[in-house]
mmCIF file of C-alpha atoms in Angstrom:
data_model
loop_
_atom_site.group_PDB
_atom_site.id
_atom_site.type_symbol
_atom_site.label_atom_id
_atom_site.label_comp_id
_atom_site.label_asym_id
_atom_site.label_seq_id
_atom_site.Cartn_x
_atom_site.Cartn_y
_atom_site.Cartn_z
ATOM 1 C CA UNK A 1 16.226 -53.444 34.823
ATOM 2 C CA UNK A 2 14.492 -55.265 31.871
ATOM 3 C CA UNK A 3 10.892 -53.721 31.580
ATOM 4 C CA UNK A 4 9.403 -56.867 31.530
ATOM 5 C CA UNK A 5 10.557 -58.058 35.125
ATOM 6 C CA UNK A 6 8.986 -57.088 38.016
ATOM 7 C CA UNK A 7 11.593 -56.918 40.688
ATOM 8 C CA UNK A 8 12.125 -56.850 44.279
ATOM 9 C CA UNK A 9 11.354 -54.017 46.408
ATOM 10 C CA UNK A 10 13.731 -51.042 45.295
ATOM 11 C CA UNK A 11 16.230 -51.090 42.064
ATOM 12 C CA UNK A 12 19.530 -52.460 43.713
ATOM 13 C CA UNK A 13 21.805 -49.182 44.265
ATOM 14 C CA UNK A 14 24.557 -48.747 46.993
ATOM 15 C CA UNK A 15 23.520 -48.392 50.293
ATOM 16 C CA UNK A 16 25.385 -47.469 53.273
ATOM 17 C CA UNK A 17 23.015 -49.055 55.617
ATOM 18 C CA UNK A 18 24.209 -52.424 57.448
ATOM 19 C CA UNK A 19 20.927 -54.774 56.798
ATOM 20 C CA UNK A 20 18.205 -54.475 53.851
ATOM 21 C CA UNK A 21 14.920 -53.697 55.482
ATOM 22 C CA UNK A 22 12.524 -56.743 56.934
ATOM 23 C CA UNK A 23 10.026 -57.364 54.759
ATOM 24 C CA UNK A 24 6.602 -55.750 55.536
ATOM 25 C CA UNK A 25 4.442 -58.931 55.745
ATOM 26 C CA UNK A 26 5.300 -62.430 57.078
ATOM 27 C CA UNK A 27 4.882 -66.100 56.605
ATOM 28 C CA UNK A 28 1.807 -66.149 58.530
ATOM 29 C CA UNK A 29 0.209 -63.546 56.558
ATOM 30 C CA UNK A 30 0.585 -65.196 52.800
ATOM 31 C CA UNK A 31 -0.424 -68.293 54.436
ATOM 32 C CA UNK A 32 -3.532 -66.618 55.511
ATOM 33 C CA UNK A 33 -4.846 -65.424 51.822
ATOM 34 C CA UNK A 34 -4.018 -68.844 50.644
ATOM 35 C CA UNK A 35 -8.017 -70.977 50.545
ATOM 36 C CA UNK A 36 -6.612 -74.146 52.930
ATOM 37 C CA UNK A 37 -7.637 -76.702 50.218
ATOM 38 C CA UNK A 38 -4.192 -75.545 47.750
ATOM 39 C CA UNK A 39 -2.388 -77.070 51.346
ATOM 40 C CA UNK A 40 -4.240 -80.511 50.794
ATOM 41 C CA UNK A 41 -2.816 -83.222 48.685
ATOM 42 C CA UNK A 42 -5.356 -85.794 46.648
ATOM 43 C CA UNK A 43 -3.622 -88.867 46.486
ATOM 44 C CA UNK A 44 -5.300 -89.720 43.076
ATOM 45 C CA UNK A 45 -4.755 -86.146 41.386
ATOM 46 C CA UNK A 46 -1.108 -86.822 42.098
ATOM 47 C CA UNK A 47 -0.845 -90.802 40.979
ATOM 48 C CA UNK A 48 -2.811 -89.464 37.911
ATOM 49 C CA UNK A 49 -0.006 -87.094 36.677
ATOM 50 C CA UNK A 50 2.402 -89.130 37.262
ATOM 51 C CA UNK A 51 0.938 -92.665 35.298
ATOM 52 C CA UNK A 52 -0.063 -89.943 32.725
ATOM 53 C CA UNK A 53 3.691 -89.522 32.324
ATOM 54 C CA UNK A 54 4.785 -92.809 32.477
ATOM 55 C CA UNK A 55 1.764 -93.466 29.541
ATOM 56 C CA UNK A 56 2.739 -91.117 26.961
ATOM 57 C CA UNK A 57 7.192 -92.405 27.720
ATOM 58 C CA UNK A 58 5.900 -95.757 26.940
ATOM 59 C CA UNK A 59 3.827 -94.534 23.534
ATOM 60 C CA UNK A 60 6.614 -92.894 22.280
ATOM 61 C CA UNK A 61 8.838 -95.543 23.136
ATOM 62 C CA UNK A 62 6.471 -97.039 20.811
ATOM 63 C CA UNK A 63 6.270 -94.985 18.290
ATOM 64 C CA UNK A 64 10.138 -94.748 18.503
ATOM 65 C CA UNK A 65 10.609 -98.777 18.000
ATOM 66 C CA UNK A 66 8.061 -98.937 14.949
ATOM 67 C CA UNK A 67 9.600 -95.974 12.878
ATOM 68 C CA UNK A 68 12.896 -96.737 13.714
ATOM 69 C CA UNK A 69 14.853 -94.543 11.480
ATOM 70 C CA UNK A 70 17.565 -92.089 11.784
ATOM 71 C CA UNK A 71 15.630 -89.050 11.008
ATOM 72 C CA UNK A 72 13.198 -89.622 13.589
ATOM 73 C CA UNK A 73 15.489 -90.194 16.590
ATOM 74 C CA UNK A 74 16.202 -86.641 17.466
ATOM 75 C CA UNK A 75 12.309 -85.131 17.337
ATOM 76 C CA UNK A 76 12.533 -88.515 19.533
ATOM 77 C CA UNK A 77 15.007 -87.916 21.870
ATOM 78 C CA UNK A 78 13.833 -83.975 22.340
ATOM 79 C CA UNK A 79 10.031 -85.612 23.223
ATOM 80 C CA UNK A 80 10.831 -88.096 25.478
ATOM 81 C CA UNK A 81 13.349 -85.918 26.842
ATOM 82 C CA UNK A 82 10.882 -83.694 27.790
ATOM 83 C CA UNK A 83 8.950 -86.358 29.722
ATOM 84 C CA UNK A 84 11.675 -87.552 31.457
ATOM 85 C CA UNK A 85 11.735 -84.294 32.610
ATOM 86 C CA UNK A 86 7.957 -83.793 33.684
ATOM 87 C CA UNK A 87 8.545 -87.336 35.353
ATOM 88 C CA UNK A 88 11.377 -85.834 37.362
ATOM 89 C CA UNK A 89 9.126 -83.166 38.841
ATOM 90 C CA UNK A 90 6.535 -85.416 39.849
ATOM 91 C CA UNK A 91 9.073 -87.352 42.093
ATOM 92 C CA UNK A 92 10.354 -83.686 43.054
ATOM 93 C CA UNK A 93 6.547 -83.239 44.597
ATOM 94 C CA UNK A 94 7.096 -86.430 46.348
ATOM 95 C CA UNK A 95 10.325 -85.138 47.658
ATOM 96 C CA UNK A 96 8.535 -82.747 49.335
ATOM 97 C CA UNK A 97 5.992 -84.217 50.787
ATOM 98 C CA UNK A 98 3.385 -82.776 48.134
ATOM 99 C CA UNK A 99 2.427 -85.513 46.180
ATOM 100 C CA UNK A 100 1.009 -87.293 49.549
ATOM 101 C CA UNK A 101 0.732 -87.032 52.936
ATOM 102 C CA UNK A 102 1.920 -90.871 53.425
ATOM 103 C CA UNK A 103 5.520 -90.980 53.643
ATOM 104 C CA UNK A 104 6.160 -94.471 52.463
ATOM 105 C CA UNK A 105 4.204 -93.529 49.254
ATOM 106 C CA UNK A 106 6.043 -90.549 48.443
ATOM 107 C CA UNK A 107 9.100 -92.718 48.841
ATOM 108 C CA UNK A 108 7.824 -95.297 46.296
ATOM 109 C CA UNK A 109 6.582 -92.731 43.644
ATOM 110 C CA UNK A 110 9.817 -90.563 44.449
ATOM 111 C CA UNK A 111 11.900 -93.699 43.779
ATOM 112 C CA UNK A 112 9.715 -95.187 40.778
ATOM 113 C CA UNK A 113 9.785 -91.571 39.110
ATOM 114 C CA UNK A 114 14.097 -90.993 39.935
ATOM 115 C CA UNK A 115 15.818 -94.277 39.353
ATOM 116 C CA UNK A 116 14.914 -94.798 36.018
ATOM 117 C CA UNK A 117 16.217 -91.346 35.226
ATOM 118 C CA UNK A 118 19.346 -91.868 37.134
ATOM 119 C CA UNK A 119 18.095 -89.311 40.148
ATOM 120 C CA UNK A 120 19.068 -91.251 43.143
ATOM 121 C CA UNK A 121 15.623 -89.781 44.745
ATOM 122 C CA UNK A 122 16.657 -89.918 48.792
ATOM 123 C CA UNK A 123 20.145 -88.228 48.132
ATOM 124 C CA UNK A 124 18.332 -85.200 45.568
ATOM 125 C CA UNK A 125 15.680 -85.364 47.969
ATOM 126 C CA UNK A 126 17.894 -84.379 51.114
ATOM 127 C CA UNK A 127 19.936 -82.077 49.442
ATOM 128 C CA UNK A 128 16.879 -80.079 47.939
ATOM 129 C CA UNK A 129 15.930 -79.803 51.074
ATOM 130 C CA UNK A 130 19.102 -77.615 52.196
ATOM 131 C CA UNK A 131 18.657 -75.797 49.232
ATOM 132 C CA UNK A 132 14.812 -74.867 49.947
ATOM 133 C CA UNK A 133 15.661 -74.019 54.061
ATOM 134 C CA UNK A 134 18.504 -71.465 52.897
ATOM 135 C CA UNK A 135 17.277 -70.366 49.346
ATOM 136 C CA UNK A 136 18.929 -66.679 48.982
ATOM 137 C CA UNK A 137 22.127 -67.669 51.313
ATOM 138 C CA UNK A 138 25.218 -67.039 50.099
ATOM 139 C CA UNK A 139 26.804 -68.942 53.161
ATOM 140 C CA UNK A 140 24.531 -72.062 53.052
ATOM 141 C CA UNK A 141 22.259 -72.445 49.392
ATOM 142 C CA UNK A 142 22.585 -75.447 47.870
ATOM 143 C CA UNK A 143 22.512 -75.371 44.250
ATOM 144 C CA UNK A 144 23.166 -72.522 41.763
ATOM 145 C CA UNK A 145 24.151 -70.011 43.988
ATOM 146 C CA UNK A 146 26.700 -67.272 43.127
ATOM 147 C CA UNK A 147 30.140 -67.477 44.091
ATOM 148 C CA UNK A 148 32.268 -63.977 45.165
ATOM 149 C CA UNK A 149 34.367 -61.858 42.565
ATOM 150 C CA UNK A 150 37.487 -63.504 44.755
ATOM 151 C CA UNK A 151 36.628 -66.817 44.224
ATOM 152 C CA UNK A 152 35.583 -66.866 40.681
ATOM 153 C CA UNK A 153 39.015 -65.213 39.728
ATOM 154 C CA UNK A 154 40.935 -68.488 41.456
ATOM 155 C CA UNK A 155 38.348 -71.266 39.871
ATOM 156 C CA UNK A 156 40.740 -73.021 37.591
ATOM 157 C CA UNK A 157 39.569 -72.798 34.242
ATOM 158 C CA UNK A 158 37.174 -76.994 33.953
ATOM 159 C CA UNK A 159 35.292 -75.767 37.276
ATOM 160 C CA UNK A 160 34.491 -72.223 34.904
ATOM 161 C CA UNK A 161 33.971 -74.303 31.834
ATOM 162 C CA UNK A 162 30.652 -76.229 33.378
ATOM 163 C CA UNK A 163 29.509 -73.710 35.858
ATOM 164 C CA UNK A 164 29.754 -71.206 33.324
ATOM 165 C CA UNK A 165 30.104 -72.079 29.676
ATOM 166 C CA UNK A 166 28.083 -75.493 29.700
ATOM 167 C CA UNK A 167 25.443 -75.170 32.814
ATOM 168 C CA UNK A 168 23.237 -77.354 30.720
ATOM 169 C CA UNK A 169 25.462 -80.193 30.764
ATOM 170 C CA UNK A 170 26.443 -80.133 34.993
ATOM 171 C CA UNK A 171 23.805 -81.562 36.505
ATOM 172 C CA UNK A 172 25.210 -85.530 36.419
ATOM 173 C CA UNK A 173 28.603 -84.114 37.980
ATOM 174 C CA UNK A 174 26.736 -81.896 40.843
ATOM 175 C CA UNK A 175 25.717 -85.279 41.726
ATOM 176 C CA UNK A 176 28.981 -86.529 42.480
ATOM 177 C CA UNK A 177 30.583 -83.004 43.348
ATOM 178 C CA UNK A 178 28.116 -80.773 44.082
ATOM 179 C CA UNK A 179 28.989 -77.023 43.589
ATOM 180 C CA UNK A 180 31.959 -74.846 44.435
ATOM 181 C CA UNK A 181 32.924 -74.825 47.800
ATOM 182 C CA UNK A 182 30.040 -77.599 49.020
ATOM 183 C CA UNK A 183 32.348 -81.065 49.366
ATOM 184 C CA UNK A 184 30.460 -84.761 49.334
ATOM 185 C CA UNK A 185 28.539 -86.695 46.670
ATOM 186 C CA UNK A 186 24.620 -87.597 46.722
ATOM 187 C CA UNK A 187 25.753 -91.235 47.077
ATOM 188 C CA UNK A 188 27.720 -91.677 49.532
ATOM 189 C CA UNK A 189 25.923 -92.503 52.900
ATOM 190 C CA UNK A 190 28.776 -90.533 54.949
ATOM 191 C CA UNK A 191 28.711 -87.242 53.026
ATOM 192 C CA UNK A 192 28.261 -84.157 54.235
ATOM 193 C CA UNK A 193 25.091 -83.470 52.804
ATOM 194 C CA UNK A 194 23.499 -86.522 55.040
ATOM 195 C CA UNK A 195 22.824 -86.465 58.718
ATOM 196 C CA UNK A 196 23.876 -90.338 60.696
ATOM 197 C CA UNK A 197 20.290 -91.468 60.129
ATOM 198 C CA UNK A 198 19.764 -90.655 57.063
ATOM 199 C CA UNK A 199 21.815 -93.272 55.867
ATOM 200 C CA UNK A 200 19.642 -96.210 55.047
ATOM 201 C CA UNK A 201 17.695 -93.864 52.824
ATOM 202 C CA UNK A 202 20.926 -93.141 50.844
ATOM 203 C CA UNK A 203 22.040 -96.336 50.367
ATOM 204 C CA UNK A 204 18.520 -97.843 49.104
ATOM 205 C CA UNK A 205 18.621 -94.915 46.491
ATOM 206 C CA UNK A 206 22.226 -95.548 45.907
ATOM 207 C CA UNK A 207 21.908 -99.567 45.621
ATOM 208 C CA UNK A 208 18.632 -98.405 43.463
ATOM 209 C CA UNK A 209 20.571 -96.185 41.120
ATOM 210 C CA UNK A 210 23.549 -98.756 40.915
ATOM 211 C CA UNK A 211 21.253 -101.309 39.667
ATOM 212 C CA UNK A 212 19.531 -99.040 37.063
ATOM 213 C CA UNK A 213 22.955 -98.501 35.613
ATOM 214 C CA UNK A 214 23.687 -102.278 35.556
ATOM 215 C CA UNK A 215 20.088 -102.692 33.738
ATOM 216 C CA UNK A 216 21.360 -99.946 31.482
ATOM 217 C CA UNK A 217 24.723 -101.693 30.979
ATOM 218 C CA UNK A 218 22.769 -105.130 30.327
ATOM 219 C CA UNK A 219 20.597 -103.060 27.417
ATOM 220 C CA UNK A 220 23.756 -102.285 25.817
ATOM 221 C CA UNK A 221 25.458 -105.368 25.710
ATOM 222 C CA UNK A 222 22.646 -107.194 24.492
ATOM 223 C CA UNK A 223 21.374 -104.812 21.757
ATOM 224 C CA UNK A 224 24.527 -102.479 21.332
ATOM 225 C CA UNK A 225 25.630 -98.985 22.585
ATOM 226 C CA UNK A 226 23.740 -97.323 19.440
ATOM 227 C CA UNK A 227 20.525 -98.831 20.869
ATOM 228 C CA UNK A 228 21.258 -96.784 24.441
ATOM 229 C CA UNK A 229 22.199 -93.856 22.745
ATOM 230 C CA UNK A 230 19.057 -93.975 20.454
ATOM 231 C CA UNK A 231 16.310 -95.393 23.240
ATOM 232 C CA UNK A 232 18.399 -93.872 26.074
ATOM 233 C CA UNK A 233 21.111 -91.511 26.001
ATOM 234 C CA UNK A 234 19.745 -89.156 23.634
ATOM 235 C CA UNK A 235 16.215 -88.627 25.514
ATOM 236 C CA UNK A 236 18.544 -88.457 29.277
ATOM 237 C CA UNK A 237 20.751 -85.562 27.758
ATOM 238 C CA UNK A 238 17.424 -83.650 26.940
ATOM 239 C CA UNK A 239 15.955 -84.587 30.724
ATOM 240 C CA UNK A 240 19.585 -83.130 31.756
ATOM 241 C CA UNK A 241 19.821 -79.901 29.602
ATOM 242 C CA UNK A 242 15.935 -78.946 30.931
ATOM 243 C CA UNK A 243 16.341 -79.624 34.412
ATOM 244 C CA UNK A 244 19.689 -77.476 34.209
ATOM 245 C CA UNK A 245 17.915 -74.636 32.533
ATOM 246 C CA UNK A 246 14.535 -74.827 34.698
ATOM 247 C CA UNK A 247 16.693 -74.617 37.508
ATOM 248 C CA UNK A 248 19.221 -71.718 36.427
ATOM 249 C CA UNK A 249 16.181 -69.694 35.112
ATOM 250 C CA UNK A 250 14.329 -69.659 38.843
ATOM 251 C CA UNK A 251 17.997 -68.465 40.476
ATOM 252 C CA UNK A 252 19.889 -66.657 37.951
ATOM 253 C CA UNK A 253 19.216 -63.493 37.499
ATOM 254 C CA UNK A 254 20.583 -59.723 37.939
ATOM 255 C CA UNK A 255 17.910 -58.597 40.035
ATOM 256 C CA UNK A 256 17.430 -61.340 42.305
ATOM 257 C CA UNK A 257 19.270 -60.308 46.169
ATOM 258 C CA UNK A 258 21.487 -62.667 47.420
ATOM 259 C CA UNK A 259 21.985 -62.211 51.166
ATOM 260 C CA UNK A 260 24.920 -63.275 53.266
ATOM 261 C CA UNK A 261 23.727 -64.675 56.814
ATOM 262 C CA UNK A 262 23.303 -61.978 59.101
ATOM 263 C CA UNK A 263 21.048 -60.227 56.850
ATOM 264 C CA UNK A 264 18.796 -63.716 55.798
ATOM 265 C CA UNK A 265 16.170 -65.631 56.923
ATOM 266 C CA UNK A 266 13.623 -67.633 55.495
ATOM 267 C CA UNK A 267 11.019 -65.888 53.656
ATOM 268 C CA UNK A 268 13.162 -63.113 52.144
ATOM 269 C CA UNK A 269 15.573 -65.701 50.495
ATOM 270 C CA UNK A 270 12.472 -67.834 49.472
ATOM 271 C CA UNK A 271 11.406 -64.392 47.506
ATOM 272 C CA UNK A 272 14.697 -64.170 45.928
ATOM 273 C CA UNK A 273 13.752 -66.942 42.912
ATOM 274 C CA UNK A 274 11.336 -65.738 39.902
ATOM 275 C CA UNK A 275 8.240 -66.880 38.179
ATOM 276 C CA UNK A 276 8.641 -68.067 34.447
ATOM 277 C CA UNK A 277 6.133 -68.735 31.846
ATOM 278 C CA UNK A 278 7.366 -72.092 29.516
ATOM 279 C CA UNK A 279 3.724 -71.648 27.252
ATOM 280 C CA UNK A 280 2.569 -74.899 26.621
ATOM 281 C CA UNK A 281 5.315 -76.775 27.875
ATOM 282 C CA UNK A 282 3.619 -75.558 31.718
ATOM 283 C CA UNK A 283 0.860 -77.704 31.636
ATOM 284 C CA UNK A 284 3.454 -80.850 30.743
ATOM 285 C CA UNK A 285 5.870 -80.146 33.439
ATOM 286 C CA UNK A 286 3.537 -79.443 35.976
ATOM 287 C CA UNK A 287 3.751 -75.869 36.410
ATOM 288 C CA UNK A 288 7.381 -75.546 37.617
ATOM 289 C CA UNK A 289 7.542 -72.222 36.390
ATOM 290 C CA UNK A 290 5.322 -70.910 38.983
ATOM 291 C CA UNK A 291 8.029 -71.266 41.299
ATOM 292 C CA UNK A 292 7.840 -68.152 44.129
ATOM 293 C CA UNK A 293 4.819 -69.677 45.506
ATOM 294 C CA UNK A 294 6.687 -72.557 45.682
ATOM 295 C CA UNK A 295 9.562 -71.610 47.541
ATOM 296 C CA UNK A 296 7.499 -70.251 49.876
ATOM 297 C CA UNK A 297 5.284 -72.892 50.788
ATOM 298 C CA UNK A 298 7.237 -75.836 49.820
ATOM 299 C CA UNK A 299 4.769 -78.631 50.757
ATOM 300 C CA UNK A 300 2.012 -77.284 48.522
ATOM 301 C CA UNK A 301 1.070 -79.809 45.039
ATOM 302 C CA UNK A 302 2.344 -78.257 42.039
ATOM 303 C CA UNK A 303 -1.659 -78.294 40.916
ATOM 304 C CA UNK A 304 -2.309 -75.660 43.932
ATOM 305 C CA UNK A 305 0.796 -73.514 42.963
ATOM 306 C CA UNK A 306 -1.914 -71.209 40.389
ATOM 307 C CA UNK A 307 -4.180 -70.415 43.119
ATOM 308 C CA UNK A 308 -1.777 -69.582 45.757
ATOM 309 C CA UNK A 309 0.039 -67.459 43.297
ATOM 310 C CA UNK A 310 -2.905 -65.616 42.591
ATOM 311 C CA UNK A 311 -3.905 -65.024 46.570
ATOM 312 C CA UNK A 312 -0.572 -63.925 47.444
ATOM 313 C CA UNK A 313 0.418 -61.214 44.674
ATOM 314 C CA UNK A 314 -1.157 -58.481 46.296
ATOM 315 C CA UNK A 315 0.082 -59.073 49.603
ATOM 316 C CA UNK A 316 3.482 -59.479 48.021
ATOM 317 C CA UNK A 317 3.145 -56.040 45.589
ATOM 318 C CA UNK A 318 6.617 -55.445 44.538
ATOM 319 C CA UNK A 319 8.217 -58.296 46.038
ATOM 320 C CA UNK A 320 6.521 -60.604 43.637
ATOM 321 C CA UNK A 321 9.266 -61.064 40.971
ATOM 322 C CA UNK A 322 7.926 -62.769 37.109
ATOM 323 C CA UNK A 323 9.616 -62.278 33.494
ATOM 324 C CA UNK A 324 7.633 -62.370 30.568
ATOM 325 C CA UNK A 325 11.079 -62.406 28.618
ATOM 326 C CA UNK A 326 10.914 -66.014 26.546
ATOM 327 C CA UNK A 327 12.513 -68.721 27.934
ATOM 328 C CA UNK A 328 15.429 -68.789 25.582
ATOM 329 C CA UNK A 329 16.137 -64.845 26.077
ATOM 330 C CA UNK A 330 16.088 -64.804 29.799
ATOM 331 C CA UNK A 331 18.531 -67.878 29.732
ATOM 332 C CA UNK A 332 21.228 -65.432 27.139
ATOM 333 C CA UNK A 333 21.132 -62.847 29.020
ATOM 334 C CA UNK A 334 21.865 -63.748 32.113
ATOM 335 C CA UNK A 335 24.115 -66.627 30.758
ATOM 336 C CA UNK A 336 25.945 -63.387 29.633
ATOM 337 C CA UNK A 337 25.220 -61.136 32.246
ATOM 338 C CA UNK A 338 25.209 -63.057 35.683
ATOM 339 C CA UNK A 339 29.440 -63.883 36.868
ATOM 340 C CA UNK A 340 29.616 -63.534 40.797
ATOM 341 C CA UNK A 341 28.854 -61.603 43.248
ATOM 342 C CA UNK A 342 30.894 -58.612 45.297
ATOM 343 C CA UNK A 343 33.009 -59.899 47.769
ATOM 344 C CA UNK A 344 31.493 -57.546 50.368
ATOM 345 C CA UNK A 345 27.667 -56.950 51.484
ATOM 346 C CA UNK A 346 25.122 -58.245 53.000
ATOM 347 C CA UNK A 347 22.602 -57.779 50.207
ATOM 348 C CA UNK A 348 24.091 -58.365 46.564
ATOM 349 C CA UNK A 349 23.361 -58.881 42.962
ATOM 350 C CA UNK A 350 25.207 -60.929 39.921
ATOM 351 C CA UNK A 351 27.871 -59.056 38.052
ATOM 352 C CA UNK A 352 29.035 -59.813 34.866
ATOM 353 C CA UNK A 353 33.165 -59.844 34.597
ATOM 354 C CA UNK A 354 33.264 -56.234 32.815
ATOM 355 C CA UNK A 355 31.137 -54.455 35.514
ATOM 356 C CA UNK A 356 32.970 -52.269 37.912
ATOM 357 C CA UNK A 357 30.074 -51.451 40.344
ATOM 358 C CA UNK A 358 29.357 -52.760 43.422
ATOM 359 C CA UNK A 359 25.520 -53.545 43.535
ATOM 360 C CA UNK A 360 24.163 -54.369 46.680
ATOM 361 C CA UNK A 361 24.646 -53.135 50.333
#
């Protein structure tokens, strides 16, 4: 176990029991510890953040169009990049519910903050949402969850090449795809993901997304395809490549459990994700890192996420997971390190393809 990570409950070893033990607090008692303003949304905080973002895309949009020169286009691309990125998790806070308690606003700022990235917001929105009810299943986790020794032996060799050799790069085609063994697209009304009613809400975000790639399409015909790739392309591969990372970093990781279903529920998968520090990139992407508090109460605003944090680590003692590895380490090594899973067990752990031992129970 790296020194630096504090992990969950007992270092994995075999264990000839059928379940992992229940955990020794619940729900009820984090929620408790938590002051009850960090549960209440302000309207304005939120719309602040998120014209903030939109402020400093259009300056360097700016400053982009008056230096106009090769040299500059790639410190370019990596900033705006970047607030593409922070812009993404303010419509992710309206995807919960967090940035407002009135629905029809989150669905404006959620759409306003997703289409011009390409997110179609009500699709991502829906599917997050399986992801944050079954964080920790192996059976029913949404995104970036392990697959079995079995199964990663029979991928054919493009599924291994994104999942596993460029993860940075698969966000756009989980959009389409989604992940191994998950079938249906975040566009189409009748896919899996959605449920009957849910389909007006696709197809506005779907209709929205359709026409931000015509508006796209316009920009290059007019100006040129080196114009989208410079004001454009370059800054969405960055958004890509960070949301990607953010998201691997919370769920990959050798010491995080995975459980299969009749040893899961709720609040022990939402404790299998880990809390990362970015430095002074936290502040401009609105705290993601601080992400066990928010799989745990996943209607909280991301400017509560601190406090709650700080009320719940000593009911959660050992169970509270964070790495003080950098950002760029932690990704390596478990880019390296974290394979599939044992077919067998209720409780498991990441393998790489060279280890031997079964770890979990």
């Amino acid at each position: 176990m790296p020194h630096n990570l504090i992990a969950l409950g007992e270092s994995a070893t075999v264990d000839s029991s059928p379940r992992s033990e229940a955990l020794p607090f619940t729900l009820q008692d984090l929620k408790a510890s938590i002051p009850a303003c960090c549960f209440e949304p302000s309207v304005w905080k939120s719309l602040s953040y998120f014209f903030f973002d939109l402020g400093i895309i259009a300056v360097l949009y700016a400053i982009a169009h008056t230096i106009d020169a090769w040299w500059f286009f790639p410190c370019f691309w990596l900033l705006q990049g970047t607030m593409f990125w922070a812009l993404f998790v303010v419509g992710h806070d309206c995807g919960h519910g967090s940035f407002s308690r009135q629905k029809w606003l989150n669905n404006l700022i959620g759409h306003l903050s997703h289409t011009p990235i390409l997110v179609p917001y009500h699709g991502w929105r829906i599917s997050h949402r399986t992801h944050h009810s079954n964080t920790g299943n192996l059976d029913t986790d949404e995104s970036w969850y392990p697959v079995s020794q079995s199964k990663y032996e029979q991928m054919p060799w493009y599924e291994k090449l994104f999942r596993f050799y460029l993860p940075l790069l698969a966000y756009p085609i989980y959009l389409f795809k989604r992940s191994s063994d998950r079938k249906g697209s975040h566009f189409h009304p009748d896919s899996a993901l959605f449920r009957p009613s849910e389909r007006g809400d696709v197809l506005t975000s779907t209709s929205l997304w359709l026409l931000m790639v015509a508006f796209l399409g316009g920009l290059a015909y007019a100006y040129g395809w080196l114009f989208l790739v410079q004001y454009y392309v370059g800054p969405y591969i960055v958004f890509v490549i960070w949301l990607d990372l953010v998201t691997f970093l919370h769920h990959t990781e050798q010491e995080i459990p995975w459980y299969r279903d009749d040893d899961w529920y709720f609040l022990k998968g939402a404790l299998s994700t880990i809390d990362r520090d970015y430095g002074f990139l936290n502040s401009i992407h609105h705290d993601i890192g601080t992400h066990v508090a928010h799989h745990i109460f996943l209607n909280m605003p991301h400017y509560h996420l601190k406090a709650a944090t700080k009320a719940i680590k000593p009911i959660l003692g050992t169970y509270y997971r964070k790495s003080d590895e950098s950002i760029w380490s932690g990704f390596v090594r478990s880019y390296r390190t974290c394979r599939f899973v044992p077919n067998v067990g209720l409780q498991v752990y990441y393998q790489a393809p060279n280890e031997r031992s079964t770890k979990g129970h």
